């Protein structure tokens, strides 16, 4: 598939809404129109093109609502939230860019307006955690809104938001008869953008708090709670499930063994460092750190992933501190403790799924490895070019775990 956007970073972020087309998040022509508006422009032009499109959709939603067309208004508000959410990822970094906050607040407002027009109304939840509660939403099963149903807790990754997870995961789950709970944990969405709360490795604490909330929700079947993590959630969700016996099924998309191991391989290959010298990334020689830092900053994609995103999300201000933090995010010593049925996905051409097979082999629970291929149009990270295939197969697997009447 040829690129829509002319800048590699813009293509990475601007193509996300393609995955949401089957679920009402966008249409292809709208995405292409934004790409044409950006043209050869910089990150500011990318931001302005998406926000302008979001403003137009929001204006159409308001007009539809004034005219009494609630269904159209709901669809348009929700679609506007996608366009706002697509605008600001190239602006990542600390201190937070005011434009990011503006677009994120517009995104949240549009999402809540759309969800508020649902029947029944979907409202924001507040999940207790330390001094700052986590925001969340309970998305009921379509046509079964007042019935006790199985629940899927959807766990975000490094840089996606609740809006992304709603369209990539929750709409499909709702159509199949599952209730969903979406939330932002530390280092994600509003917890990072609004409160500057960084990512933390003890994700078992986070999942315990979410499950505590879920089991007290009147429509949730406490014996059929699944936990599904995508992107970095493919590591975070398993970390949480390893110490949470109330999780009855686990999905890791993709199965992510470690943050640090990927960096380890690159350092060995790119800089010719022996394996024993990178056993602990937190103890690397400073001269090597300086060389790596200059290399990373010279590459726009790497600079975004490590300096703009990595430093901010991990709450650090140097490469050495980031690499030391990365060592803490691993399934080593945790994977063996997962007891529930577990599904690991691995997509062709997804470098972040490189260790999914090793992860799968380490598990001691009932387990399934599900592969996706380029021939199916489902290669690449999180199968974003054929998300509907991923959802069908994963929900079929979950139906089998939870038995008759699950969906």
Short mmCIF file of C-alpha atoms in Angstrom, two decimals:
data_model
loop_
_atom_site.label_atom_id
_atom_site.label_comp_id
_atom_site.label_asym_id
_atom_site.label_seq_id
_atom_site.Cartn_x
_atom_site.Cartn_y
_atom_site.Cartn_z
CA UNK A 1 0.00 0.00 0.00
CA UNK A 2 1.49 3.36 -1.03
CA UNK A 3 1.91 6.07 1.56
CA UNK A 4 -0.86 8.61 2.05
CA UNK A 5 1.36 11.06 3.89
CA UNK A 6 4.73 12.21 2.60
CA UNK A 7 6.49 12.22 5.96
CA UNK A 8 7.25 8.87 7.62
CA UNK A 9 6.07 9.97 11.06
CA UNK A 10 2.94 11.52 9.59
CA UNK A 11 2.22 8.25 7.79
CA UNK A 12 2.67 6.27 11.01
CA UNK A 13 0.14 8.36 12.91
CA UNK A 14 -2.10 9.48 10.07
CA UNK A 15 -2.83 5.95 8.94
CA UNK A 16 -4.17 4.84 12.35
CA UNK A 17 -7.76 5.86 11.51
CA UNK A 18 -7.76 3.37 8.62
CA UNK A 19 -8.19 0.69 11.29
CA UNK A 20 -11.29 2.47 12.56
CA UNK A 21 -13.15 2.60 9.25
CA UNK A 22 -15.22 -0.59 9.92
CA UNK A 23 -16.24 0.86 13.29
CA UNK A 24 -17.35 4.34 12.23
CA UNK A 25 -14.20 6.24 13.14
CA UNK A 26 -13.45 7.59 9.66
CA UNK A 27 -13.83 6.98 5.96
CA UNK A 28 -10.88 6.57 3.64
CA UNK A 29 -11.66 9.69 1.63
CA UNK A 30 -11.58 11.82 4.78
CA UNK A 31 -8.15 10.49 5.72
CA UNK A 32 -6.85 11.05 2.20
CA UNK A 33 -8.22 14.61 2.22
CA UNK A 34 -6.29 15.34 5.42
CA UNK A 35 -3.13 13.89 3.88
CA UNK A 36 -3.55 16.13 0.84
CA UNK A 37 -4.07 19.14 3.08
CA UNK A 38 -0.83 18.36 4.93
CA UNK A 39 1.18 17.86 1.73
CA UNK A 40 4.84 18.62 2.38
CA UNK A 41 3.99 20.50 5.56
CA UNK A 42 5.65 20.13 8.94
CA UNK A 43 4.22 18.78 12.20
CA UNK A 44 2.30 22.04 12.65
CA UNK A 45 0.60 21.56 9.28
CA UNK A 46 -0.22 17.96 10.20
CA UNK A 47 -1.76 19.13 13.46
CA UNK A 48 -3.77 21.91 11.83
CA UNK A 49 -5.14 19.66 9.07
CA UNK A 50 -6.48 17.07 11.51
CA UNK A 51 -7.86 19.62 13.98
CA UNK A 52 -9.54 21.55 11.16
CA UNK A 53 -11.22 18.35 9.98
CA UNK A 54 -12.24 17.57 13.57
CA UNK A 55 -13.71 21.05 13.98
CA UNK A 56 -15.72 20.59 10.79
CA UNK A 57 -17.10 17.24 11.98
CA UNK A 58 -17.93 18.69 15.38
CA UNK A 59 -19.75 21.59 13.72
CA UNK A 60 -21.77 19.11 11.65
CA UNK A 61 -22.56 17.18 14.85
CA UNK A 62 -23.85 20.31 16.55
CA UNK A 63 -26.02 21.17 13.54
CA UNK A 64 -27.40 17.62 13.41
CA UNK A 65 -28.21 17.70 17.10
CA UNK A 66 -29.97 21.06 16.77
CA UNK A 67 -32.07 19.58 13.97
CA UNK A 68 -33.04 16.61 16.10
CA UNK A 69 -30.86 14.06 14.28
CA UNK A 70 -29.37 12.40 17.35
CA UNK A 71 -28.00 9.34 15.54
CA UNK A 72 -26.06 11.47 13.07
CA UNK A 73 -24.88 13.76 15.86
CA UNK A 74 -23.57 10.82 17.86
CA UNK A 75 -21.71 9.41 14.87
CA UNK A 76 -20.21 12.79 14.01
CA UNK A 77 -19.06 13.61 17.54
CA UNK A 78 -17.37 10.24 17.84
CA UNK A 79 -15.72 10.66 14.45
CA UNK A 80 -14.50 14.13 15.43
CA UNK A 81 -12.78 12.61 18.46
CA UNK A 82 -10.75 10.37 16.13
CA UNK A 83 -9.61 13.32 14.03
CA UNK A 84 -8.55 15.32 17.08
CA UNK A 85 -6.73 12.29 18.49
CA UNK A 86 -4.77 11.83 15.25
CA UNK A 87 -3.44 15.39 15.29
CA UNK A 88 -0.92 15.68 18.08
CA UNK A 89 1.33 12.64 18.34
CA UNK A 90 4.22 14.30 16.45
CA UNK A 91 4.11 17.02 19.15
CA UNK A 92 4.87 14.57 21.97
CA UNK A 93 7.42 15.53 24.60
CA UNK A 94 7.98 17.36 27.85
CA UNK A 95 7.13 20.08 28.60
CA UNK A 96 3.73 19.34 27.09
CA UNK A 97 2.92 21.34 23.95
CA UNK A 98 -0.17 23.54 24.52
CA UNK A 99 -1.50 22.45 21.13
CA UNK A 100 -1.50 18.84 22.31
CA UNK A 101 -3.58 19.73 25.33
CA UNK A 102 -6.00 21.77 23.24
CA UNK A 103 -6.59 18.92 20.80
CA UNK A 104 -6.77 16.29 23.54
CA UNK A 105 -9.41 18.29 25.40
CA UNK A 106 -11.39 18.72 22.19
CA UNK A 107 -11.02 14.97 21.61
CA UNK A 108 -12.31 14.15 25.09
CA UNK A 109 -15.23 16.57 24.80
CA UNK A 110 -16.25 15.16 21.41
CA UNK A 111 -15.95 11.58 22.66
CA UNK A 112 -18.09 12.32 25.70
CA UNK A 113 -20.68 14.16 23.64
CA UNK A 114 -20.96 11.15 21.33
CA UNK A 115 -21.07 8.60 24.12
CA UNK A 116 -23.58 10.77 25.94
CA UNK A 117 -25.95 10.42 22.99
CA UNK A 118 -25.83 6.63 23.28
CA UNK A 119 -28.73 4.68 24.70
CA UNK A 120 -28.18 4.23 27.55
CA UNK A 121 -25.93 7.23 28.10
CA UNK A 122 -22.25 6.33 28.56
CA UNK A 123 -20.51 8.48 31.13
CA UNK A 124 -16.94 8.82 32.31
CA UNK A 125 -15.88 6.61 35.21
CA UNK A 126 -13.41 7.43 37.97
CA UNK A 127 -11.31 4.45 39.03
CA UNK A 128 -9.55 5.01 42.38
CA UNK A 129 -5.73 4.97 42.30
CA UNK A 130 -3.49 6.79 44.78
CA UNK A 131 -4.17 10.55 44.73
CA UNK A 132 -5.28 10.71 41.09
CA UNK A 133 -8.12 8.45 39.93
CA UNK A 134 -7.91 6.89 36.48
CA UNK A 135 -10.53 7.94 33.91
CA UNK A 136 -12.49 5.20 32.21
CA UNK A 137 -15.67 4.30 30.35
CA UNK A 138 -17.98 1.30 30.54
CA UNK A 139 -19.14 0.39 27.03
CA UNK A 140 -22.14 -1.97 27.20
CA UNK A 141 -22.83 -4.87 24.86
CA UNK A 142 -25.00 -3.78 21.95
CA UNK A 143 -28.63 -4.78 22.51
CA UNK A 144 -27.76 -6.23 25.93
CA UNK A 145 -27.12 -2.98 27.73
CA UNK A 146 -28.98 -3.95 30.91
CA UNK A 147 -27.86 -7.58 31.18
CA UNK A 148 -24.99 -9.13 33.12
CA UNK A 149 -22.39 -10.05 30.49
CA UNK A 150 -18.71 -11.03 30.22
CA UNK A 151 -16.38 -8.06 30.42
CA UNK A 152 -13.23 -7.21 28.47
CA UNK A 153 -10.88 -4.74 30.16
CA UNK A 154 -8.92 -3.04 27.37
CA UNK A 155 -5.39 -1.93 28.27
CA UNK A 156 -3.76 0.83 26.22
CA UNK A 157 -0.11 1.00 25.19
CA UNK A 158 2.62 3.63 24.88
CA UNK A 159 0.78 6.36 23.01
CA UNK A 160 -2.79 5.40 22.08
CA UNK A 161 -5.77 6.88 23.90
CA UNK A 162 -9.20 5.75 25.01
CA UNK A 163 -10.60 7.06 21.71
CA UNK A 164 -8.26 4.77 19.77
CA UNK A 165 -9.14 1.78 21.94
CA UNK A 166 -12.85 2.47 21.62
CA UNK A 167 -12.72 2.23 17.83
CA UNK A 168 -9.98 -0.40 17.51
CA UNK A 169 -11.41 -2.77 20.12
CA UNK A 170 -14.55 -1.84 22.04
CA UNK A 171 -16.99 -1.34 19.16
CA UNK A 172 -16.28 -4.84 17.85
CA UNK A 173 -16.55 -6.29 21.36
CA UNK A 174 -19.87 -4.54 21.95
CA UNK A 175 -21.29 -5.88 18.68
CA UNK A 176 -20.32 -9.38 19.79
CA UNK A 177 -22.10 -9.19 23.14
CA UNK A 178 -19.25 -8.16 25.43
CA UNK A 179 -19.23 -5.28 27.86
CA UNK A 180 -15.97 -3.31 27.78
CA UNK A 181 -14.08 -1.19 30.29
CA UNK A 182 -11.62 1.33 28.84
CA UNK A 183 -9.18 3.27 31.01
CA UNK A 184 -6.06 5.44 31.03
CA UNK A 185 -3.37 4.21 33.39
CA UNK A 186 -0.18 6.01 34.44
CA UNK A 187 1.78 7.22 31.43
CA UNK A 188 -1.29 7.06 29.19
CA UNK A 189 -3.77 9.63 27.86
CA UNK A 190 -5.00 12.12 30.42
CA UNK A 191 -2.90 10.61 33.22
CA UNK A 192 0.17 11.70 31.26
CA UNK A 193 -1.12 14.72 29.35
CA UNK A 194 -3.06 16.42 32.12
CA UNK A 195 -1.35 15.12 35.27
CA UNK A 196 2.19 14.26 34.10
CA UNK A 197 1.98 10.86 35.82
CA UNK A 198 4.55 8.56 34.16
CA UNK A 199 4.40 4.89 33.27
CA UNK A 200 5.16 2.41 36.07
CA UNK A 201 6.32 -1.21 35.88
CA UNK A 202 4.20 -2.54 38.77
CA UNK A 203 1.20 -2.84 36.48
CA UNK A 204 -0.30 -5.45 38.78
CA UNK A 205 -1.27 -2.55 41.05
CA UNK A 206 -3.08 -0.87 38.16
CA UNK A 207 -4.95 -3.97 37.03
CA UNK A 208 -5.91 -4.81 40.60
CA UNK A 209 -7.48 -1.36 40.95
CA UNK A 210 -9.38 -1.75 37.66
CA UNK A 211 -10.63 -5.24 38.54
CA UNK A 212 -11.67 -4.06 42.02
CA UNK A 213 -13.80 -1.45 40.28
CA UNK A 214 -15.14 -3.86 37.65
CA UNK A 215 -16.32 -6.61 40.00
CA UNK A 216 -18.50 -4.09 41.81
CA UNK A 217 -20.12 -2.90 38.58
CA UNK A 218 -23.63 -4.39 38.50
CA UNK A 219 -23.60 -5.57 34.88
CA UNK A 220 -20.29 -7.45 35.03
CA UNK A 221 -20.10 -11.22 35.34
CA UNK A 222 -17.21 -11.51 37.83
CA UNK A 223 -16.36 -15.03 36.65
CA UNK A 224 -15.90 -13.95 33.02
CA UNK A 225 -13.50 -11.02 33.01
CA UNK A 226 -10.94 -10.86 30.20
CA UNK A 227 -7.97 -8.53 30.00
CA UNK A 228 -6.79 -7.44 26.56
CA UNK A 229 -3.71 -5.30 25.95
CA UNK A 230 -2.56 -3.91 22.61
CA UNK A 231 0.80 -2.42 21.61
CA UNK A 232 2.77 -1.95 24.86
CA UNK A 233 -0.40 -3.23 26.53
CA UNK A 234 0.81 -6.60 25.22
CA UNK A 235 3.37 -6.42 28.04
CA UNK A 236 1.44 -4.38 30.61
CA UNK A 237 -1.68 -6.54 30.57
CA UNK A 238 0.27 -9.79 31.10
CA UNK A 239 2.23 -8.13 33.92
CA UNK A 240 -1.10 -7.31 35.55
CA UNK A 241 -2.63 -10.73 34.88
CA UNK A 242 0.34 -12.54 36.43
CA UNK A 243 -0.79 -11.44 39.89
CA UNK A 244 -4.55 -11.09 39.40
CA UNK A 245 -6.45 -14.39 39.75
CA UNK A 246 -9.77 -12.75 38.89
CA UNK A 247 -8.69 -12.44 35.24
CA UNK A 248 -10.24 -15.43 33.44
CA UNK A 249 -8.69 -14.85 30.00
CA UNK A 250 -5.79 -12.76 28.69
CA UNK A 251 -5.03 -11.35 25.22
CA UNK A 252 -1.63 -9.82 24.38
CA UNK A 253 -1.57 -8.08 20.97
CA UNK A 254 1.27 -8.58 20.33
CA UNK A 255 2.92 -10.68 23.02
CA UNK A 256 5.64 -8.29 24.20
CA UNK A 257 8.38 -9.78 26.34
CA UNK A 258 10.46 -6.72 27.16
CA UNK A 259 11.08 -3.09 26.29
CA UNK A 260 14.83 -3.37 26.89
CA UNK A 261 15.52 -6.47 24.78
CA UNK A 262 14.68 -4.71 21.54
CA UNK A 263 17.16 -1.95 22.38
CA UNK A 264 19.70 -4.59 23.36
CA UNK A 265 19.56 -6.19 19.92
CA UNK A 266 19.92 -2.83 18.16
CA UNK A 267 22.92 -1.85 20.27
CA UNK A 268 24.67 -5.16 19.55
CA UNK A 269 23.99 -4.96 15.81
CA UNK A 270 24.46 -1.22 15.23
CA UNK A 271 27.35 -0.46 17.54
CA UNK A 272 29.17 -3.80 17.59
CA UNK A 273 28.92 -4.18 21.34
CA UNK A 274 29.27 -7.72 22.76
CA UNK A 275 26.17 -9.21 24.35
CA UNK A 276 27.68 -9.36 27.82
CA UNK A 277 28.29 -5.59 27.73
CA UNK A 278 24.57 -4.86 27.34
CA UNK A 279 23.23 -7.34 29.88
CA UNK A 280 22.05 -4.35 31.95
CA UNK A 281 21.13 -1.26 29.92
CA UNK A 282 21.14 0.78 33.09
CA UNK A 283 24.88 0.19 33.48
CA UNK A 284 26.13 1.05 29.98
CA UNK A 285 29.38 2.93 29.51
CA UNK A 286 28.73 6.67 29.28
CA UNK A 287 30.76 6.98 26.09
CA UNK A 288 28.45 4.43 24.43
CA UNK A 289 25.42 6.26 25.82
CA UNK A 290 26.65 9.51 24.26
CA UNK A 291 27.22 7.83 20.89
CA UNK A 292 23.77 6.27 20.98
CA UNK A 293 22.14 9.53 22.04
CA UNK A 294 23.63 11.39 19.07
CA UNK A 295 22.54 8.62 16.69
CA UNK A 296 18.99 8.58 18.03
CA UNK A 297 18.60 12.35 17.88
CA UNK A 298 19.81 12.40 14.25
CA UNK A 299 16.96 10.16 13.15
CA UNK A 300 13.48 11.78 13.30
CA UNK A 301 11.63 8.49 13.87
CA UNK A 302 14.02 7.26 16.59
CA UNK A 303 14.10 10.70 18.17
CA UNK A 304 10.32 10.65 18.43
CA UNK A 305 10.16 7.11 19.82
CA UNK A 306 12.92 7.51 22.39
CA UNK A 307 13.41 11.19 23.22
CA UNK A 308 9.96 12.69 22.64
CA UNK A 309 7.83 9.73 23.68
CA UNK A 310 10.12 7.53 25.77
CA UNK A 311 11.56 10.23 28.02
CA UNK A 312 8.16 11.80 28.61
CA UNK A 313 6.20 8.59 29.19
CA UNK A 314 8.85 7.18 31.54
CA UNK A 315 9.30 10.49 33.35
CA UNK A 316 13.04 10.80 32.68
CA UNK A 317 15.28 13.36 31.02
CA UNK A 318 18.25 11.36 29.73
CA UNK A 319 18.96 8.29 27.63
CA UNK A 320 20.72 6.54 30.50
CA UNK A 321 17.69 7.02 32.77
CA UNK A 322 15.33 5.86 30.02
CA UNK A 323 17.31 2.67 29.40
CA UNK A 324 17.47 1.95 33.13
CA UNK A 325 13.69 2.35 33.30
CA UNK A 326 13.20 0.15 30.22
CA UNK A 327 14.90 -2.75 32.03
CA UNK A 328 12.04 -2.79 34.55
CA UNK A 329 9.42 -3.53 31.88
CA UNK A 330 9.84 -7.23 31.27
CA UNK A 331 7.89 -10.46 31.58
CA UNK A 332 10.97 -12.26 32.89
CA UNK A 333 9.96 -13.84 36.20
CA UNK A 334 6.30 -12.93 35.63
CA UNK A 335 5.12 -14.92 32.59
CA UNK A 336 5.33 -18.22 34.44
CA UNK A 337 2.82 -16.99 37.02
CA UNK A 338 -0.01 -16.32 34.56
CA UNK A 339 -2.70 -18.94 35.23
CA UNK A 340 -5.58 -17.99 32.96
CA UNK A 341 -6.07 -18.99 29.32
CA UNK A 342 -3.82 -16.70 27.28
CA UNK A 343 -3.80 -15.65 23.62
CA UNK A 344 -0.57 -14.25 22.15
CA UNK A 345 -0.72 -12.57 18.74
CA UNK A 346 2.21 -12.16 16.36
CA UNK A 347 1.89 -10.21 13.13
CA UNK A 348 4.31 -10.54 10.23
CA UNK A 349 6.57 -7.48 9.77
CA UNK A 350 5.99 -6.27 13.33
CA UNK A 351 9.39 -5.84 14.93
CA UNK A 352 7.77 -5.35 18.33
CA UNK A 353 6.36 -8.88 18.10
CA UNK A 354 9.80 -10.42 17.60
CA UNK A 355 9.76 -12.19 20.97
CA UNK A 356 6.11 -13.28 20.91
CA UNK A 357 7.11 -16.88 20.23
CA UNK A 358 9.54 -16.90 23.14
CA UNK A 359 6.86 -15.35 25.34
CA UNK A 360 4.43 -18.06 24.27
CA UNK A 361 6.93 -20.84 25.00
CA UNK A 362 7.55 -19.48 28.49
CA UNK A 363 3.88 -19.55 29.49
CA UNK A 364 2.72 -22.41 31.73
CA UNK A 365 -1.02 -21.72 31.37
CA UNK A 366 -3.47 -22.87 28.66
CA UNK A 367 -2.22 -20.89 25.66
CA UNK A 368 -2.73 -20.07 21.99
CA UNK A 369 -0.38 -18.37 19.51
CA UNK A 370 -2.28 -16.58 16.74
CA UNK A 371 -0.30 -15.34 13.73
CA UNK A 372 -1.30 -12.70 11.18
CA UNK A 373 0.26 -12.29 7.75
CA UNK A 374 0.91 -9.81 4.97
CA UNK A 375 -1.09 -12.03 2.61
CA UNK A 376 -4.13 -11.28 4.80
CA UNK A 377 -3.34 -7.57 4.86
CA UNK A 378 -2.90 -7.93 8.61
CA UNK A 379 0.85 -7.51 8.96
CA UNK A 380 2.48 -4.68 10.87
CA UNK A 381 2.04 -3.49 14.42
CA UNK A 382 -1.34 -4.38 15.94
CA UNK A 383 -2.74 -5.45 12.55
CA UNK A 384 -3.89 -1.88 11.96
CA UNK A 385 -4.51 -2.34 8.22
CA UNK A 386 -6.95 -5.20 8.90
CA UNK A 387 -8.11 -4.68 12.46
CA UNK A 388 -11.46 -6.33 11.76
CA UNK A 389 -9.70 -9.65 11.08
CA UNK A 390 -7.89 -9.40 14.40
CA UNK A 391 -11.14 -8.65 16.23
CA UNK A 392 -13.03 -11.53 14.64
CA UNK A 393 -10.38 -14.10 15.48
CA UNK A 394 -9.72 -12.83 18.99
CA UNK A 395 -13.41 -12.66 19.87
CA UNK A 396 -13.96 -16.14 18.45
CA UNK A 397 -11.18 -17.37 20.74
CA UNK A 398 -12.73 -15.55 23.70
CA UNK A 399 -16.15 -17.08 22.92
CA UNK A 400 -14.51 -20.50 23.17
CA UNK A 401 -12.99 -19.66 26.56
CA UNK A 402 -16.18 -18.32 28.11
CA UNK A 403 -18.53 -20.94 26.68
CA UNK A 404 -22.03 -20.86 25.19
CA UNK A 405 -23.86 -17.56 25.40
CA UNK A 406 -20.70 -15.48 25.62
CA UNK A 407 -21.63 -13.50 22.55
#
